[in-house]
PDB file of C-alpha atoms in Angstrom:
ATOM      1  CA  MET K  15      -9.646  -9.745 -23.721  1.00 63.00           C
ATOM      2  CA  ASP K  16      -7.106 -12.216 -24.983  1.00 91.00           C
ATOM      3  CA  LEU K  17      -3.705 -10.626 -26.133  1.00 96.00           C
ATOM      4  CA  THR K  18      -2.090 -13.907 -27.122  1.00 96.00           C
ATOM      5  CA  GLY K  19       0.487 -13.324 -29.807  1.00 96.00           C
ATOM      6  CA  LYS K  20       0.837  -9.494 -28.856  1.00 98.00           C
ATOM      7  CA  LYS K  21       4.165  -8.055 -27.727  1.00 98.00           C
ATOM      8  CA  ILE K  22       4.319  -5.067 -25.485  1.00 98.00           C
ATOM      9  CA  ALA K  23       7.502  -3.136 -24.506  1.00 98.00           C
ATOM     10  CA  ILE K  24       7.704  -1.255 -21.149  1.00 98.00           C
ATOM     11  CA  LEU K  25      10.299   1.227 -21.513  1.00 98.00           C
ATOM     12  CA  ALA K  26      11.988   2.218 -18.236  1.00 98.00           C
ATOM     13  CA  THR K  27      15.129   3.023 -16.341  1.00 98.00           C
ATOM     14  CA  ASN K  28      16.052   3.538 -12.756  1.00 98.00           C
ATOM     15  CA  GLY K  29      13.489   5.542 -10.740  1.00 98.00           C
ATOM     16  CA  PHE K  30      10.398   4.287 -12.385  1.00 98.00           C
ATOM     17  CA  GLU K  31       7.279   4.403 -10.100  1.00 98.00           C
ATOM     18  CA  GLN K  32       7.111   0.711  -8.911  1.00 98.00           C
ATOM     19  CA  ALA K  33       3.348   0.251  -9.366  1.00 98.00           C
ATOM     20  CA  GLU K  34       3.334   1.829 -12.773  1.00 98.00           C
ATOM     21  CA  LEU K  35       5.729  -0.781 -14.218  1.00 98.00           C
ATOM     22  CA  GLU K  36       4.648  -3.744 -12.242  1.00 98.00           C
ATOM     23  CA  VAL K  37       0.929  -3.508 -12.409  1.00 98.00           C
ATOM     24  CA  PRO K  38       0.847  -3.173 -16.248  1.00 98.00           C
ATOM     25  CA  GLN K  39       3.374  -5.721 -16.522  1.00 98.00           C
ATOM     26  CA  GLU K  40       1.207  -8.158 -14.594  1.00 98.00           C
ATOM     27  CA  ARG K  41      -2.239  -7.384 -16.193  1.00 98.00           C
ATOM     28  CA  LEU K  42      -0.753  -7.455 -19.608  1.00 98.00           C
ATOM     29  CA  LYS K  43       0.948 -10.853 -19.117  1.00 98.00           C
ATOM     30  CA  LYS K  44      -2.337 -12.095 -17.477  1.00 97.00           C
ATOM     31  CA  ALA K  45      -4.190 -11.082 -20.686  1.00 97.00           C
ATOM     32  CA  GLY K  46      -1.795 -13.237 -22.735  1.00 97.00           C
ATOM     33  CA  ALA K  47       0.662 -10.718 -23.970  1.00 98.00           C
ATOM     34  CA  THR K  48       4.453 -11.125 -24.101  1.00 98.00           C
ATOM     35  CA  VAL K  49       5.878  -8.180 -22.104  1.00 98.00           C
ATOM     36  CA  ASP K  50       9.487  -7.137 -22.291  1.00 98.00           C
ATOM     37  CA  VAL K  51      11.101  -4.496 -19.871  1.00 98.00           C
ATOM     38  CA  VAL K  52      13.283  -2.481 -22.294  1.00 98.00           C
ATOM     39  CA  SER K  53      15.902  -0.193 -20.808  1.00 98.00           C
ATOM     40  CA  LEU K  54      19.195   1.584 -21.521  1.00 98.00           C
ATOM     41  CA  ALA K  55      21.463  -1.103 -20.165  1.00 97.00           C
ATOM     42  CA  ALA K  56      21.250  -4.892 -19.313  1.00 98.00           C
ATOM     43  CA  GLY K  57      20.748  -6.236 -15.850  1.00 98.00           C
ATOM     44  CA  GLU K  58      18.149  -4.732 -13.552  1.00 98.00           C
ATOM     45  CA  ILE K  59      16.576  -1.295 -13.009  1.00 98.00           C
ATOM     46  CA  LYS K  60      15.482  -0.237  -9.527  1.00 98.00           C
ATOM     47  CA  GLY K  61      11.944   1.189  -8.966  1.00 97.00           C
ATOM     48  CA  TRP K  62      10.804   4.074  -6.660  1.00 96.00           C
ATOM     49  CA  ASP K  63       8.156   3.043  -4.266  1.00 95.00           C
ATOM     50  CA  LYS K  64       6.222   5.966  -2.882  1.00 88.00           C
ATOM     51  CA  LYS K  65       8.901   7.627  -0.787  1.00 92.00           C
ATOM     52  CA  ASP K  66      11.902   5.471  -1.197  1.00 95.00           C
ATOM     53  CA  TRP K  67      13.782   3.071  -3.512  1.00 97.00           C
ATOM     54  CA  GLY K  68      11.766   0.019  -4.370  1.00 96.00           C
ATOM     55  CA  ARG K  69      12.441  -3.382  -5.847  1.00 96.00           C
ATOM     56  CA  PRO K  70      14.656  -4.153  -8.778  1.00 97.00           C
ATOM     57  CA  VAL K  71      13.129  -5.441 -12.033  1.00 98.00           C
ATOM     58  CA  LYS K  72      14.860  -7.521 -14.726  1.00 98.00           C
ATOM     59  CA  VAL K  73      15.592  -5.861 -17.966  1.00 98.00           C
ATOM     60  CA  ASP K  74      14.587  -8.199 -20.860  1.00 98.00           C
ATOM     61  CA  LYS K  75      16.162  -6.141 -23.712  1.00 98.00           C
ATOM     62  CA  THR K  76      18.318  -3.189 -24.014  1.00 98.00           C
ATOM     63  CA  LEU K  77      17.303  -0.381 -26.395  1.00 98.00           C
ATOM     64  CA  ASP K  78      20.171  -1.631 -28.735  1.00 98.00           C
ATOM     65  CA  GLU K  79      18.417  -5.072 -28.883  1.00 98.00           C
ATOM     66  CA  ALA K  80      14.821  -3.831 -29.182  1.00 98.00           C
ATOM     67  CA  SER K  81      13.138  -2.888 -32.368  1.00 98.00           C
ATOM     68  CA  ALA K  82       9.676  -0.942 -32.772  1.00 98.00           C
ATOM     69  CA  ALA K  83       8.834  -3.643 -35.430  1.00 98.00           C
ATOM     70  CA  ASP K  84       8.866  -6.271 -32.780  1.00 97.00           C
ATOM     71  CA  TYR K  85       6.027  -4.656 -30.613  1.00 98.00           C
ATOM     72  CA  ASP K  86       2.377  -3.917 -30.789  1.00 98.00           C
ATOM     73  CA  ALA K  87       2.469  -1.225 -28.063  1.00 98.00           C
ATOM     74  CA  ILE K  88       4.801   0.548 -25.598  1.00 98.00           C
ATOM     75  CA  VAL K  89       4.066   1.347 -21.903  1.00 98.00           C
ATOM     76  CA  LEU K  90       5.846   4.277 -20.402  1.00 98.00           C
ATOM     77  CA  PRO K  91       5.624   4.226 -16.466  1.00 98.00           C
ATOM     78  CA  GLY K  92       6.126   7.478 -14.579  1.00 97.00           C
ATOM     79  CA  GLY K  93       7.658   8.484 -11.372  1.00 96.00           C
ATOM     80  CA  GLN K  94       9.594  11.849 -11.526  1.00 95.00           C
ATOM     81  CA  ILE K  95      13.141  10.217 -12.092  1.00 97.00           C
ATOM     82  CA  ASN K  96      12.469   7.615 -14.831  1.00 98.00           C
ATOM     83  CA  PRO K  97      11.024   9.845 -17.602  1.00 98.00           C
ATOM     84  CA  ASP K  98      13.360  12.762 -16.854  1.00 98.00           C
ATOM     85  CA  LEU K  99      16.372  10.371 -17.320  1.00 98.00           C
ATOM     86  CA  LEU K 100      14.785   8.919 -20.542  1.00 98.00           C
ATOM     87  CA  ARG K 101      13.848  12.158 -22.114  1.00 97.00           C
ATOM     88  CA  VAL K 102      17.503  13.190 -22.733  1.00 98.00           C
ATOM     89  CA  GLU K 103      18.206   9.696 -24.442  1.00 98.00           C
ATOM     90  CA  SER K 104      18.022   9.794 -28.133  1.00 98.00           C
ATOM     91  CA  LYS K 105      17.664   5.939 -28.454  1.00 98.00           C
ATOM     92  CA  ALA K 106      14.617   6.015 -25.948  1.00 98.00           C
ATOM     93  CA  LEU K 107      13.010   8.806 -27.834  1.00 98.00           C
ATOM     94  CA  LYS K 108      13.538   7.256 -31.252  1.00 98.00           C
ATOM     95  CA  PHE K 109      11.971   3.969 -29.966  1.00 98.00           C
ATOM     96  CA  ILE K 110       8.955   5.724 -28.756  1.00 98.00           C
ATOM     97  CA  LYS K 111       8.482   7.696 -31.840  1.00 98.00           C
ATOM     98  CA  ASP K 112       9.037   4.618 -34.124  1.00 98.00           C
ATOM     99  CA  ILE K 113       6.226   2.755 -32.362  1.00 98.00           C
ATOM    100  CA  PHE K 114       3.928   5.868 -32.586  1.00 98.00           C
ATOM    101  CA  ASP K 115       4.895   6.412 -36.297  1.00 97.00           C
ATOM    102  CA  ALA K 116       3.939   2.745 -37.012  1.00 97.00           C
ATOM    103  CA  LYS K 117       0.439   3.648 -35.591  1.00 96.00           C
ATOM    104  CA  LYS K 118       0.801   1.332 -32.764  1.00 97.00           C
ATOM    105  CA  ILE K 119      -0.342   1.876 -29.121  1.00 98.00           C
ATOM    106  CA  VAL K 120       1.530   4.483 -26.897  1.00 98.00           C
ATOM    107  CA  ALA K 121       0.530   4.435 -23.172  1.00 98.00           C
ATOM    108  CA  ALA K 122       2.023   6.907 -20.662  1.00 98.00           C
ATOM    109  CA  VAL K 123       1.167   7.438 -16.991  1.00 98.00           C
ATOM    110  CA  CYS K 124       2.026  10.043 -14.343  1.00 98.00           C
ATOM    111  CA  HIS K 125       5.204  11.924 -15.472  1.00 98.00           C
ATOM    112  CA  ALA K 126       5.777   9.778 -18.457  1.00 98.00           C
ATOM    113  CA  PRO K 127       3.958  12.297 -20.706  1.00 98.00           C
ATOM    114  CA  TRP K 128       7.162  14.249 -20.459  1.00 98.00           C
ATOM    115  CA  LEU K 129       8.312  11.672 -22.979  1.00 98.00           C
ATOM    116  CA  LEU K 130       5.319  12.451 -25.302  1.00 98.00           C
ATOM    117  CA  ILE K 131       6.173  16.083 -25.132  1.00 98.00           C
ATOM    118  CA  GLU K 132       9.824  15.466 -25.957  1.00 98.00           C
ATOM    119  CA  THR K 133       9.020  13.258 -28.932  1.00 98.00           C
ATOM    120  CA  GLY K 134       6.353  15.866 -30.325  1.00 98.00           C
ATOM    121  CA  ILE K 135       3.502  13.254 -29.924  1.00 98.00           C
ATOM    122  CA  ALA K 136       1.651  15.425 -27.304  1.00 98.00           C
ATOM    123  CA  LYS K 137       0.975  18.317 -29.634  1.00 97.00           C
ATOM    124  CA  GLY K 138      -2.603  18.549 -30.664  1.00 97.00           C
ATOM    125  CA  ARG K 139      -3.700  15.498 -28.564  1.00 98.00           C
ATOM    126  CA  LYS K 140      -6.163  15.202 -25.553  1.00 98.00           C
ATOM    127  CA  MET K 141      -4.088  13.910 -22.648  1.00 98.00           C
ATOM    128  CA  THR K 142      -3.880  13.694 -18.941  1.00 98.00           C
ATOM    129  CA  SER K 143      -0.841  13.510 -16.666  1.00 98.00           C
ATOM    130  CA  PHE K 144       0.245  13.806 -13.010  1.00 98.00           C
ATOM    131  CA  LYS K 145      -1.125  17.200 -11.912  1.00 98.00           C
ATOM    132  CA  SER K 146       2.349  18.821 -11.438  1.00 98.00           C
ATOM    133  CA  ILE K 147       3.076  18.500 -15.176  1.00 98.00           C
ATOM    134  CA  LYS K 148      -0.316  19.764 -16.432  1.00 98.00           C
ATOM    135  CA  THR K 149       1.321  23.040 -17.381  1.00 98.00           C
ATOM    136  CA  ASP K 150       4.169  21.163 -19.304  1.00 98.00           C
ATOM    137  CA  VAL K 151       1.557  19.139 -21.184  1.00 98.00           C
ATOM    138  CA  ALA K 152      -0.569  22.090 -22.057  1.00 98.00           C
ATOM    139  CA  ASN K 153       2.461  24.238 -23.180  1.00 98.00           C
ATOM    140  CA  ALA K 154       3.386  21.355 -25.485  1.00 98.00           C
ATOM    141  CA  GLY K 155       0.158  21.919 -27.406  1.00 98.00           C
ATOM    142  CA  ALA K 156      -1.977  19.196 -25.797  1.00 98.00           C
ATOM    143  CA  LYS K 157      -5.421  19.711 -24.389  1.00 98.00           C
ATOM    144  CA  TRP K 158      -5.094  18.424 -20.800  1.00 98.00           C
ATOM    145  CA  GLU K 159      -8.097  16.744 -19.135  1.00 98.00           C
ATOM    146  CA  ASP K 160      -8.516  15.791 -15.452  1.00 98.00           C
ATOM    147  CA  ALA K 161      -9.558  12.039 -16.065  1.00 98.00           C
ATOM    148  CA  GLU K 162      -8.316   8.588 -14.942  1.00 98.00           C
ATOM    149  CA  VAL K 163      -7.556   7.649 -18.517  1.00 98.00           C
ATOM    150  CA  VAL K 164      -7.681   9.725 -21.798  1.00 98.00           C
ATOM    151  CA  VAL K 165      -7.280   8.126 -25.258  1.00 98.00           C
ATOM    152  CA  ASP K 166      -6.550  10.024 -28.413  1.00 97.00           C
ATOM    153  CA  GLN K 167      -6.067   7.797 -31.375  1.00 94.00           C
ATOM    154  CA  GLY K 168      -4.194   5.103 -29.667  1.00 95.00           C
ATOM    155  CA  VAL K 169      -2.369   7.379 -27.337  1.00 98.00           C
ATOM    156  CA  ILE K 170      -3.420   6.412 -23.762  1.00 98.00           C
ATOM    157  CA  THR K 171      -2.570   8.638 -20.717  1.00 98.00           C
ATOM    158  CA  SER K 172      -3.346   8.413 -17.037  1.00 98.00           C
ATOM    159  CA  ARG K 173      -2.597  10.547 -13.894  1.00 98.00           C
ATOM    160  CA  ASN K 174      -1.240   8.428 -11.242  1.00 97.00           C
ATOM    161  CA  PRO K 175      -1.023   5.047  -9.646  1.00 97.00           C
ATOM    162  CA  GLY K 176      -4.710   5.230  -8.476  1.00 97.00           C
ATOM    163  CA  ASP K 177      -5.695   5.085 -12.166  1.00 98.00           C
ATOM    164  CA  LEU K 178      -3.739   1.879 -13.077  1.00 98.00           C
ATOM    165  CA  GLU K 179      -6.906  -0.356 -13.202  1.00 97.00           C
ATOM    166  CA  ALA K 180      -8.509   1.859 -15.897  1.00 98.00           C
ATOM    167  CA  PHE K 181      -5.087   2.548 -17.591  1.00 98.00           C
ATOM    168  CA  CYS K 182      -4.311  -1.265 -17.973  1.00 98.00           C
ATOM    169  CA  ALA K 183      -7.793  -2.084 -19.119  1.00 97.00           C
ATOM    170  CA  LYS K 184      -7.625   0.673 -21.854  1.00 97.00           C
ATOM    171  CA  ILE K 185      -4.227  -0.700 -23.018  1.00 98.00           C
ATOM    172  CA  VAL K 186      -5.731  -4.283 -23.255  1.00 97.00           C
ATOM    173  CA  GLU K 187      -8.750  -2.848 -25.284  1.00 96.00           C
ATOM    174  CA  GLU K 188      -6.559  -0.656 -27.612  1.00 96.00           C
ATOM    175  CA  VAL K 189      -4.000  -3.384 -28.277  1.00 96.00           C
ATOM    176  CA  LYS K 190      -6.906  -5.851 -29.127  1.00 93.00           C
ATOM    177  CA  GLU K 191      -8.142  -3.147 -31.633  1.00 89.00           C
ATOM    178  CA  GLY K 192      -4.861  -3.104 -33.372  1.00 81.00           C
ATOM    179  CA  ARG K 193      -3.148  -0.329 -35.344  1.00 72.00           C
ATOM    180  CA  HIS K 194      -4.703   3.142 -35.501  1.00 69.00           C
ATOM    181  CA  THR K 195      -4.303   3.626 -39.332  1.00 69.00           C
ATOM    182  CA  GLN K 196      -6.382   6.768 -39.279  1.00 65.00           C
ATOM    183  CA  ARG K 197      -4.141   8.441 -36.662  1.00 53.00           C
ATOM    184  CA  SER K 198      -3.264  11.935 -37.767  1.00 59.00           C
ATOM    185  CA  ALA K 199       0.027  13.726 -37.036  1.00 56.00           C
ATOM    186  CA  ALA K 200      -0.504  16.931 -35.070  1.00 53.00           C
TER     187      ALA K 200
END
């Protein structure tokens, strides 16, 4: 699937699960997309790799420099630290919600569905997540499913790093399809 001409934002901050940022970044670039790592501040952000701090990743744009209008999709990596830090940042939540409201693709893996809860996107949707936040997702009004990838009108969710191949393939497929103009609000 060729994503030439498509732009995808990966929104993350320190503590992102290493593979959940790097694998989608690599797969989406390989498919031809332009991929920007967007974060709260310029410079680098540091990942979390299984049980300890991982490698730094260069930030391409800050939230102040990024606009939802510039992107066809947003990818939200998990890890426990990253989405917990982002869900209290109003600029991050607005960026996610603006992409969603423009009927573009929103993809979240592991603990990143916390961001879909915080923005109100989770309510009324079929979703999955890391098993430890299953109750959070259900309490937010989503129908939680135990599957490697769940898609509901352009909102893509996966459980953990073991699901990344299916997650990335689904992102490519959904971005190729384009906007979800029939997407309903919950």
